[in-house]
GROMACS .gro file of C-alpha atoms in nm:
model
  413
    1MET     CA    1  10.871  -6.526   2.431
    2ARG     CA    2  10.881  -6.510   2.803
    3ILE     CA    3  10.602  -6.513   3.076
    4ALA     CA    4  10.552  -6.305   3.382
    5VAL     CA    5  10.287  -6.216   3.640
    6ILE     CA    6  10.267  -5.885   3.822
    7GLY     CA    7  10.011  -5.809   4.091
    8VAL     CA    8   9.882  -5.797   4.442
    9ASN     CA    9   9.756  -6.079   4.647
   10HIS     CA   10   9.661  -6.183   4.994
   11ASN     CA   11  10.017  -6.293   5.082
   12ASP     CA   12  10.145  -5.938   5.095
   13ALA     CA   13   9.849  -5.713   5.092
   14SER     CA   14   9.548  -5.667   5.325
   15VAL     CA   15   9.196  -5.641   5.200
   16GLU     CA   16   9.219  -5.263   5.238
   17ILE     CA   17   9.484  -5.260   4.974
   18ARG     CA   18   9.332  -5.542   4.755
   19GLU     CA   19   9.002  -5.379   4.732
   20LYS     CA   20   9.161  -5.057   4.589
   21VAL     CA   21   9.320  -5.252   4.300
   22ALA     CA   22   9.032  -5.468   4.218
   23PHE     CA   23   8.947  -5.489   3.836
   24CYS     CA   24   8.584  -5.440   3.742
   25GLU     CA   25   8.484  -5.541   3.374
   26THR     CA   26   8.543  -5.178   3.257
   27LYS     CA   27   8.877  -5.151   3.413
   28LYS     CA   28   8.982  -5.486   3.273
   29ILE     CA   29   8.914  -5.377   2.901
   30GLU     CA   30   9.092  -5.045   2.960
   31THR     CA   31   9.391  -5.224   3.113
   32VAL     CA   32   9.415  -5.478   2.826
   33ASN     CA   33   9.413  -5.201   2.567
   34THR     CA   34   9.680  -5.014   2.742
   35LEU     CA   35   9.905  -5.319   2.786
   36LEU     CA   36   9.868  -5.428   2.426
   37ASP     CA   37   9.946  -5.074   2.311
   38LEU     CA   38  10.266  -5.110   2.497
   39GLY     CA   39  10.365  -5.393   2.291
   40ILE     CA   40  10.287  -5.676   2.520
   41SER     CA   41  10.202  -5.980   2.311
   42GLU     CA   42   9.951  -6.151   2.540
   43THR     CA   43   9.769  -6.073   2.862
   44ILE     CA   44   9.526  -6.219   3.104
   45ILE     CA   45   9.382  -6.039   3.412
   46LEU     CA   46   9.279  -6.254   3.715
   47SER     CA   47   9.093  -6.041   3.974
   48THR     CA   48   8.929  -6.217   4.273
   49CYS     CA   49   8.876  -6.137   4.642
   50ASN     CA   50   9.238  -6.284   4.709
   51ARG     CA   51   9.423  -6.128   4.422
   52SER     CA   52   9.464  -5.880   4.143
   53GLU     CA   53   9.711  -6.027   3.891
   54ILE     CA   54   9.823  -5.946   3.544
   55TYR     CA   55   9.983  -6.225   3.337
   56ILE     CA   56  10.192  -6.118   3.032
   57VAL     CA   57  10.374  -6.266   2.747
   58SER     CA   58  10.652  -6.054   2.591
   59LYS     CA   59  10.978  -6.064   2.391
   60ASP     CA   60  11.115  -5.778   2.589
   61LEU     CA   61  10.998  -5.897   2.939
   62ASP     CA   62  11.193  -5.686   3.178
   63LYS     CA   63  11.086  -5.367   2.997
   64HIS     CA   64  10.728  -5.469   2.991
   65ILE     CA   65  10.732  -5.576   3.362
   66GLU     CA   66  10.848  -5.218   3.455
   67GLU     CA   67  10.574  -5.076   3.232
   68THR     CA   68  10.305  -5.297   3.387
   69LYS     CA   69  10.422  -5.196   3.739
   70ASN     CA   70  10.406  -4.830   3.635
   71PHE     CA   71  10.056  -4.890   3.499
   72TYR     CA   72   9.943  -5.020   3.839
   73LYS     CA   73  10.077  -4.706   4.005
   74GLU     CA   74   9.918  -4.453   3.768
   75PHE     CA   75   9.583  -4.645   3.714
   76PHE     CA   76   9.488  -4.714   4.068
   77GLN     CA   77   9.663  -4.420   4.241
   78VAL     CA   78   9.723  -4.629   4.554
   79GLU     CA   79   9.986  -4.480   4.790
   80ASP     CA   80  10.295  -4.692   4.817
   81ILE     CA   81  10.148  -4.960   4.591
   82GLU     CA   82  10.496  -5.064   4.484
   83ASN     CA   83  10.552  -5.201   4.840
   84TYR     CA   84  10.273  -5.457   4.778
   85LEU     CA   85  10.327  -5.554   4.416
   86PHE     CA   86  10.501  -5.886   4.341
   87VAL     CA   87  10.658  -5.996   4.023
   88LYS     CA   88  10.724  -6.361   3.907
   89LYS     CA   89  10.871  -6.443   3.581
   90ASP     CA   90  10.946  -6.741   3.370
   91HIS     CA   91  10.934  -7.065   3.568
   92GLU     CA   92  10.806  -6.885   3.884
   93ALA     CA   93  10.526  -6.725   3.693
   94ILE     CA   94  10.426  -7.067   3.533
   95LEU     CA   95  10.437  -7.244   3.872
   96HIS     CA   96  10.228  -6.960   4.017
   97ILE     CA   97   9.930  -7.003   3.790
   98TYR     CA   98   9.938  -7.373   3.857
   99ASN     CA   99   9.934  -7.330   4.235
  100VAL     CA  100   9.656  -7.060   4.202
  101ALA     CA  101   9.432  -7.277   3.991
  102ALA     CA  102   9.469  -7.567   4.226
  103GLY     CA  103   9.369  -7.347   4.522
  104LEU     CA  104   9.716  -7.397   4.686
  105ASP     CA  105   9.779  -7.023   4.693
  106SER     CA  106   9.439  -6.933   4.834
  107ILE     CA  107   9.359  -6.804   5.191
  108VAL     CA  108   9.160  -7.118   5.222
  109ILE     CA  109   9.401  -7.381   5.085
  110GLY     CA  110   9.249  -7.602   4.826
  111GLU     CA  111   8.925  -7.405   4.787
  112ASP     CA  112   8.718  -7.481   4.478
  113GLN     CA  113   8.599  -7.145   4.362
  114ILE     CA  114   8.935  -7.028   4.226
  115LEU     CA  115   8.938  -7.291   3.955
  116GLY     CA  116   8.617  -7.147   3.807
  117GLN     CA  117   8.759  -6.799   3.836
  118VAL     CA  118   9.079  -6.901   3.646
  119LYS     CA  119   8.862  -7.053   3.362
  120GLU     CA  120   8.646  -6.736   3.360
  121ALA     CA  121   8.952  -6.515   3.336
  122LEU     CA  122   9.089  -6.722   3.038
  123GLN     CA  123   8.749  -6.715   2.864
  124SER     CA  124   8.714  -6.342   2.911
  125ALA     CA  125   9.066  -6.286   2.767
  126MET     CA  126   9.000  -6.500   2.471
  127GLU     CA  127   8.672  -6.321   2.386
  128VAL     CA  128   8.859  -5.989   2.399
  129GLY     CA  129   9.141  -6.124   2.198
  130CYS     CA  130   9.411  -6.041   2.438
  131SER     CA  131   9.515  -6.400   2.519
  132LYS     CA  132   9.666  -6.611   2.245
  133LYS     CA  133   9.860  -6.934   2.181
  134ILE     CA  134  10.090  -6.924   2.491
  135LEU     CA  135   9.859  -6.805   2.771
  136ASN     CA  136   9.573  -7.008   2.633
  137LYS     CA  137   9.785  -7.316   2.655
  138LEU     CA  138   9.927  -7.227   3.005
  139PHE     CA  139   9.591  -7.155   3.168
  140ARG     CA  140   9.428  -7.461   3.012
  141GLU     CA  141   9.716  -7.693   3.132
  142ALA     CA  142   9.697  -7.526   3.487
  143VAL     CA  143   9.317  -7.598   3.493
  144THR     CA  144   9.367  -7.953   3.373
  145ALA     CA  145   9.637  -8.015   3.640
  146ALA     CA  146   9.417  -7.859   3.911
  147LYS     CA  147   9.134  -8.093   3.815
  148GLN     CA  148   9.373  -8.392   3.829
  149ILE     CA  149   9.502  -8.287   4.172
  150LYS     CA  150   9.147  -8.251   4.310
  151SER     CA  151   9.034  -8.590   4.181
  152THR     CA  152   9.355  -8.784   4.240
  153LEU     CA  153   9.439  -8.653   4.588
  154GLY     CA  154   9.076  -8.596   4.704
  155ILE     CA  155   9.131  -8.222   4.788
  156SER     CA  156   8.765  -8.151   4.724
  157GLU     CA  157   8.655  -8.421   4.975
  158ILE     CA  158   8.726  -8.166   5.245
  159PRO     CA  159   8.456  -7.903   5.177
  160LEU     CA  160   8.655  -7.572   5.221
  161SER     CA  161   8.557  -7.244   5.088
  162THR     CA  162   8.548  -6.892   5.227
  163SER     CA  163   8.184  -6.930   5.291
  164TYR     CA  164   8.236  -7.266   5.465
  165ILE     CA  165   8.514  -7.143   5.691
  166ALA     CA  166   8.310  -6.819   5.776
  167ILE     CA  167   7.998  -6.998   5.853
  168LYS     CA  168   8.176  -7.267   6.060
  169ASN     CA  169   8.341  -7.001   6.267
  170LEU     CA  170   8.009  -6.832   6.333
  171LYS     CA  171   7.849  -7.158   6.433
  172GLU     CA  172   8.128  -7.206   6.693
  173GLU     CA  173   8.083  -6.853   6.828
  174LEU     CA  174   7.701  -6.887   6.860
  175GLY     CA  175   7.699  -7.249   6.960
  176THR     CA  176   7.425  -7.315   6.696
  177LEU     CA  177   7.272  -7.157   6.386
  178LYS     CA  178   6.943  -7.345   6.433
  179ASN     CA  179   6.647  -7.114   6.397
  180LYS     CA  180   6.874  -6.806   6.343
  181ASN     CA  181   6.743  -6.558   6.102
  182ILE     CA  182   6.969  -6.462   5.815
  183LEU     CA  183   6.999  -6.181   5.557
  184VAL     CA  184   7.198  -6.271   5.250
  185ILE     CA  185   7.290  -5.981   5.020
  186GLY     CA  186   7.400  -6.081   4.675
  187ALA     CA  187   7.315  -6.374   4.455
  188GLY     CA  188   7.659  -6.484   4.316
  189LYS     CA  189   7.856  -6.807   4.361
  190ILE     CA  190   7.987  -6.719   4.726
  191SER     CA  191   7.624  -6.646   4.842
  192SER     CA  192   7.502  -6.968   4.671
  193LEU     CA  193   7.757  -7.168   4.854
  194ALA     CA  194   7.668  -6.998   5.185
  195LEU     CA  195   7.307  -7.099   5.137
  196LYS     CA  196   7.402  -7.463   5.095
  197TYR     CA  197   7.590  -7.450   5.420
  198PHE     CA  198   7.297  -7.266   5.594
  199GLU     CA  199   7.071  -7.542   5.467
  200GLU     CA  200   7.268  -7.792   5.666
  201GLU     CA  201   7.226  -7.592   5.983
  202GLU     CA  202   6.846  -7.571   6.003
  203VAL     CA  203   6.853  -7.193   6.015
  204GLY     CA  204   6.524  -6.985   6.043
  205THR     CA  205   6.410  -6.748   5.787
  206VAL     CA  206   6.662  -6.642   5.511
  207TYR     CA  207   6.585  -6.305   5.373
  208MET     CA  208   6.760  -6.264   5.035
  209THR     CA  209   6.816  -5.956   4.833
  210ASN     CA  210   6.999  -5.858   4.515
  211ARG     CA  211   6.984  -5.572   4.266
  212THR     CA  212   6.856  -5.815   4.003
  213MET     CA  213   6.587  -6.018   4.172
  214HIS     CA  214   6.555  -6.296   3.899
  215LYS     CA  215   6.884  -6.447   4.029
  216ILE     CA  216   6.718  -6.508   4.361
  217GLU     CA  217   6.432  -6.706   4.200
  218ASP     CA  218   6.694  -6.940   4.045
  219ILE     CA  219   6.853  -6.993   4.387
  220CYS     CA  220   6.533  -7.055   4.561
  221THR     CA  221   6.467  -7.353   4.337
  222GLU     CA  222   6.794  -7.502   4.426
  223CYS     CA  223   6.766  -7.464   4.811
  224LYS     CA  224   6.426  -7.619   4.883
  225LYS     CA  225   6.500  -7.691   5.239
  226LEU     CA  226   6.546  -7.325   5.320
  227HIS     CA  227   6.257  -7.087   5.396
  228ILE     CA  228   6.376  -6.794   5.175
  229GLU     CA  229   6.192  -6.461   5.141
  230ALA     CA  230   6.305  -6.244   4.862
  231ILE     CA  231   6.305  -5.863   4.963
  232ASP     CA  232   6.356  -5.547   4.768
  233PHE     CA  233   6.708  -5.422   4.776
  234LYS     CA  234   6.595  -5.092   4.921
  235GLU     CA  235   6.442  -5.280   5.220
  236ARG     CA  236   6.778  -5.429   5.335
  237TYR     CA  237   6.820  -5.193   5.627
  238LYS     CA  238   6.479  -5.255   5.771
  239ILE     CA  239   6.521  -5.628   5.764
  240ILE     CA  240   6.856  -5.604   5.955
  241LYS     CA  241   6.658  -5.537   6.269
  242ASN     CA  242   6.502  -5.887   6.246
  243VAL     CA  243   6.799  -6.098   6.183
  244ASP     CA  244   7.086  -6.245   6.373
  245VAL     CA  245   7.335  -6.276   6.085
  246VAL     CA  246   7.408  -6.070   5.766
  247PHE     CA  247   7.604  -6.245   5.494
  248THR     CA  248   7.712  -6.019   5.211
  249ALA     CA  249   7.925  -6.088   4.902
  250THR     CA  250   7.830  -5.868   4.614
  251SER     CA  251   8.040  -5.752   4.310
  252ALA     CA  252   7.951  -5.374   4.389
  253THR     CA  253   8.229  -5.121   4.374
  254HIS     CA  254   8.065  -4.908   4.652
  255LEU     CA  255   7.950  -4.979   5.000
  256ILE     CA  256   7.633  -5.175   5.039
  257LEU     CA  257   7.594  -5.109   5.412
  258LYS     CA  258   7.669  -4.769   5.559
  259LYS     CA  259   7.697  -4.678   5.920
  260ASP     CA  260   7.467  -4.376   5.894
  261MET     CA  261   7.192  -4.583   5.736
  262MET     CA  262   7.203  -4.862   5.990
  263PRO     CA  263   6.894  -4.902   6.213
  264GLU     CA  264   6.932  -4.906   6.593
  265ILE     CA  265   7.042  -5.263   6.693
  266ASP     CA  266   6.921  -5.390   7.026
  267HIS     CA  267   7.065  -5.742   6.986
  268GLU     CA  268   7.396  -5.911   6.894
  269LEU     CA  269   7.440  -5.899   6.517
  270HIS     CA  270   7.707  -6.086   6.327
  271ILE     CA  271   7.799  -5.956   5.970
  272ILE     CA  272   8.008  -6.166   5.734
  273ASP     CA  273   8.150  -5.950   5.453
  274LEU     CA  274   8.327  -6.166   5.182
  275ALA     CA  275   8.330  -5.911   4.914
  276VAL     CA  276   8.621  -5.728   4.766
  277PRO     CA  277   8.598  -5.432   4.753
  278ARG     CA  278   8.418  -5.472   5.094
  279ASP     CA  279   8.044  -5.411   5.114
  280VAL     CA  280   8.032  -5.299   5.483
  281GLU     CA  281   8.166  -4.966   5.612
  282ILE     CA  282   8.437  -5.032   5.862
  283SER     CA  283   8.296  -4.792   6.122
  284ILE     CA  284   7.978  -5.019   6.154
  285LYS     CA  285   8.190  -5.240   6.386
  286GLU     CA  286   8.207  -4.951   6.640
  287ASN     CA  287   7.874  -5.062   6.766
  288LYS     CA  288   7.970  -5.315   7.043
  289LEU     CA  289   7.666  -5.525   6.957
  290ILE     CA  290   7.784  -5.578   6.596
  291LYS     CA  291   8.069  -5.815   6.486
  292VAL     CA  292   8.200  -5.779   6.135
  293TYR     CA  293   8.411  -6.046   5.970
  294ASP     CA  294   8.591  -5.978   5.636
  295ILE     CA  295   8.797  -6.194   5.406
  296ASP     CA  296   9.121  -6.144   5.591
  297ASP     CA  297   8.973  -6.265   5.913
  298LEU     CA  298   8.950  -6.603   5.741
  299LYS     CA  299   9.326  -6.630   5.747
  300LYS     CA  300   9.314  -6.679   6.137
  301LEU     CA  301   9.024  -6.922   6.102
  302SER     CA  302   9.158  -7.161   5.830
  303ASP     CA  303   9.443  -7.316   6.017
  304GLU     CA  304   9.252  -7.611   6.137
  305ASN     CA  305   9.309  -7.826   5.832
  306LEU     CA  306   9.633  -7.661   5.731
  307LYS     CA  307   9.869  -7.956   5.819
  308LYS     CA  308   9.653  -8.196   5.614
  309ARG     CA  309   9.643  -7.946   5.323
  310GLU     CA  310  10.033  -7.907   5.347
  311ILE     CA  311  10.055  -8.276   5.295
  312LEU     CA  312   9.816  -8.256   4.991
  313SER     CA  313  10.024  -7.967   4.845
  314GLU     CA  314  10.336  -8.173   4.868
  315ASN     CA  315  10.167  -8.462   4.686
  316ALA     CA  316  10.037  -8.221   4.430
  317SER     CA  317  10.369  -8.098   4.337
  318GLY     CA  318  10.441  -8.422   4.125
  319ILE     CA  319  10.132  -8.357   3.915
  320ILE     CA  320  10.225  -7.988   3.869
  321GLU     CA  321  10.595  -8.064   3.784
  322ASN     CA  322  10.503  -8.310   3.518
  323SER     CA  323  10.249  -8.087   3.360
  324ILE     CA  324  10.503  -7.788   3.365
  325LYS     CA  325  10.762  -8.023   3.200
  326ASP     CA  326  10.521  -8.090   2.908
  327PHE     CA  327  10.437  -7.725   2.886
  328TYR     CA  328  10.820  -7.644   2.840
  329GLU     CA  329  10.838  -7.905   2.568
  330TRP     CA  330  10.548  -7.756   2.394
  331MET     CA  331  10.711  -7.403   2.436
  332LYS     CA  332  11.025  -7.532   2.274
  333GLY     CA  333  10.821  -7.670   1.980
  334ILE     CA  334  10.635  -7.347   1.908
  335LYS     CA  335  10.969  -7.171   1.851
  336PHE     CA  336  10.970  -7.334   1.514
  337ASP     CA  337  10.629  -7.187   1.433
  338PRO     CA  338  10.766  -6.882   1.249
  339VAL     CA  339  10.994  -7.102   1.044
  340ILE     CA  340  10.719  -7.349   0.957
  341LYS     CA  341  10.495  -7.063   0.868
  342SER     CA  342  10.756  -6.917   0.646
  343LEU     CA  343  10.820  -7.255   0.475
  344ASN     CA  344  10.444  -7.284   0.403
  345GLU     CA  345  10.426  -6.924   0.263
  346ARG     CA  346  10.725  -6.991   0.040
  347CYS     CA  347  10.559  -7.311  -0.102
  348ARG     CA  348  10.247  -7.101  -0.182
  349GLU     CA  349  10.450  -6.848  -0.363
  350ILE     CA  350  10.618  -7.127  -0.568
  351GLU     CA  351  10.291  -7.287  -0.630
  352GLU     CA  352  10.136  -6.969  -0.759
  353ASP     CA  353  10.439  -6.883  -0.976
  354THR     CA  354  10.456  -7.237  -1.126
  355PHE     CA  355  10.083  -7.243  -1.199
  356ASP     CA  356  10.089  -6.901  -1.356
  357TYR     CA  357  10.393  -7.002  -1.586
  358ILE     CA  358  10.209  -7.329  -1.700
  359ASN     CA  359   9.892  -7.143  -1.747
  360ARG     CA  360  10.062  -6.889  -1.977
  361LYS     CA  361  10.246  -7.158  -2.174
  362LEU     CA  362   9.962  -7.402  -2.222
  363GLU     CA  363   9.595  -7.371  -2.326
  364LEU     CA  364   9.420  -7.565  -2.048
  365ASP     CA  365   9.052  -7.622  -1.990
  366CYS     CA  366   8.906  -7.587  -1.635
  367ARG     CA  367   8.943  -7.958  -1.551
  368GLU     CA  368   9.315  -7.970  -1.653
  369LYS     CA  369   9.392  -7.647  -1.459
  370LYS     CA  370   9.245  -7.795  -1.149
  371ILE     CA  371   9.443  -8.127  -1.184
  372ILE     CA  372   9.771  -7.947  -1.234
  373GLU     CA  373   9.702  -7.707  -0.950
  374LYS     CA  374   9.630  -7.993  -0.725
  375MET     CA  375   9.945  -8.183  -0.828
  376ILE     CA  376  10.169  -7.880  -0.771
  377LYS     CA  377  10.021  -7.822  -0.419
  378SER     CA  378  10.051  -8.186  -0.327
  379SER     CA  379  10.414  -8.226  -0.451
  380LEU     CA  380  10.522  -7.922  -0.249
  381LYS     CA  381  10.334  -8.052   0.061
  382ARG     CA  382  10.516  -8.384   0.024
  383LEU     CA  383  10.846  -8.202  -0.012
  384ILE     CA  384  10.815  -8.004   0.317
  385ARG     CA  385  10.625  -8.262   0.525
  386GLU     CA  386  10.926  -8.456   0.651
  387PRO     CA  387  11.148  -8.153   0.722
  388ILE     CA  388  10.858  -7.995   0.922
  389ASN     CA  389  10.807  -8.311   1.128
  390ASN     CA  390  11.171  -8.338   1.188
  391LEU     CA  391  11.167  -7.975   1.308
  392LYS     CA  392  10.895  -8.051   1.562
  393ASP     CA  393  11.099  -8.348   1.694
  394LEU     CA  394  11.400  -8.108   1.751
  395ASN     CA  395  11.210  -7.947   2.039
  396LYS     CA  396  11.384  -8.197   2.267
  397GLU     CA  397  11.721  -8.076   2.167
  398GLU     CA  398  11.904  -7.809   2.387
  399ASN     CA  399  12.026  -7.610   2.088
  400VAL     CA  400  11.689  -7.523   1.935
  401GLU     CA  401  11.778  -7.165   1.866
  402GLN     CA  402  12.074  -7.278   1.648
  403TYR     CA  403  11.842  -7.486   1.432
  404ILE     CA  404  11.613  -7.197   1.382
  405GLU     CA  405  11.893  -6.964   1.292
  406MET     CA  406  12.027  -7.221   1.045
  407MET     CA  407  11.682  -7.259   0.878
  408ASN     CA  408  11.649  -6.893   0.853
  409LYS     CA  409  11.985  -6.859   0.681
  410LEU     CA  410  11.919  -7.161   0.452
  411PHE     CA  411  11.594  -7.042   0.317
  412ASN     CA  412  11.664  -6.660   0.362
  413PHE     CA  413  11.359  -6.606   0.578
   0.00000   0.00000   0.00000
């Protein structure tokens, strides 16, 4: 079995492209079913504001890579999508998910949110049943390594996230955020982080809206220093006239702020749009009083700590390399799984045949049958226990495939 990742991310594709290939939950299920029908053994979809990636496990990797690339083209119907698709396989694919989980491949290097998104992607795939032994192990090990990197090297001590960078830049532009009125659209993790940063800046009134209002109530209890007013989603355009800043980060697949619905603006308005697909219609920025920042603008803003982060990335490589080495050892070991499974199945056949034979030849009561059945099972287990343990130890040998072939021939599996 081999591993690959195929997708689009911020390294090669702008937000205009990324928002067109973002996976909503419905698209994820449809994609998973299509890929499994193609014969792909396992798959996980990781879709965030920075990336839209499909991880696959396959015996016929090159064939399935091409089929996955074709799927992207046909499913999303994005012109010249092949110019933005990247492919990594085997070691490169394994290294990629480690870097992604640790935040080392993010627009904001070392940001924390991606770790949760990787865990959620794994959990979703496990619930659907499209991720099995190999990808489950890989993603779990990548998450564990990411946690170790953050705790050992102190990456999380520098509070970097897309929300933090955007708000920090806004403060620099305005000089201060004190007493500025804010409209926050969306009640997800990005918006929750933004509120924590706004809390530190002594902002004025924070108007908050979301399609499901109960989420806002939960957030209000966490941000007690802020004066938050929950407003109906339909009232968002009216409130815009009264605020200095709009922060939006929803998971909607359609525009949240449209140009033709915007009120007349008579003051400078700053809009931070961290959603992918974007929440704000591009043409809104044609108004000279309105400044709009999207996720790609953060690339220009996050260079401040880049040198420090590069040093941390170099230091993280040792943790990642050790974890990947252990993963390879595990991968070698599971090559024997089919042989071990066949051995156990053969023992069960012998056990059943032997017990049936004894049962036909002797008149046994219930107690005697249970004793004999237990003895047969125990004897066969003892017989294969040592060979199985020795097989597992052979994963350190280079010629694993030869041992597997030999076992298959010896036992006629």
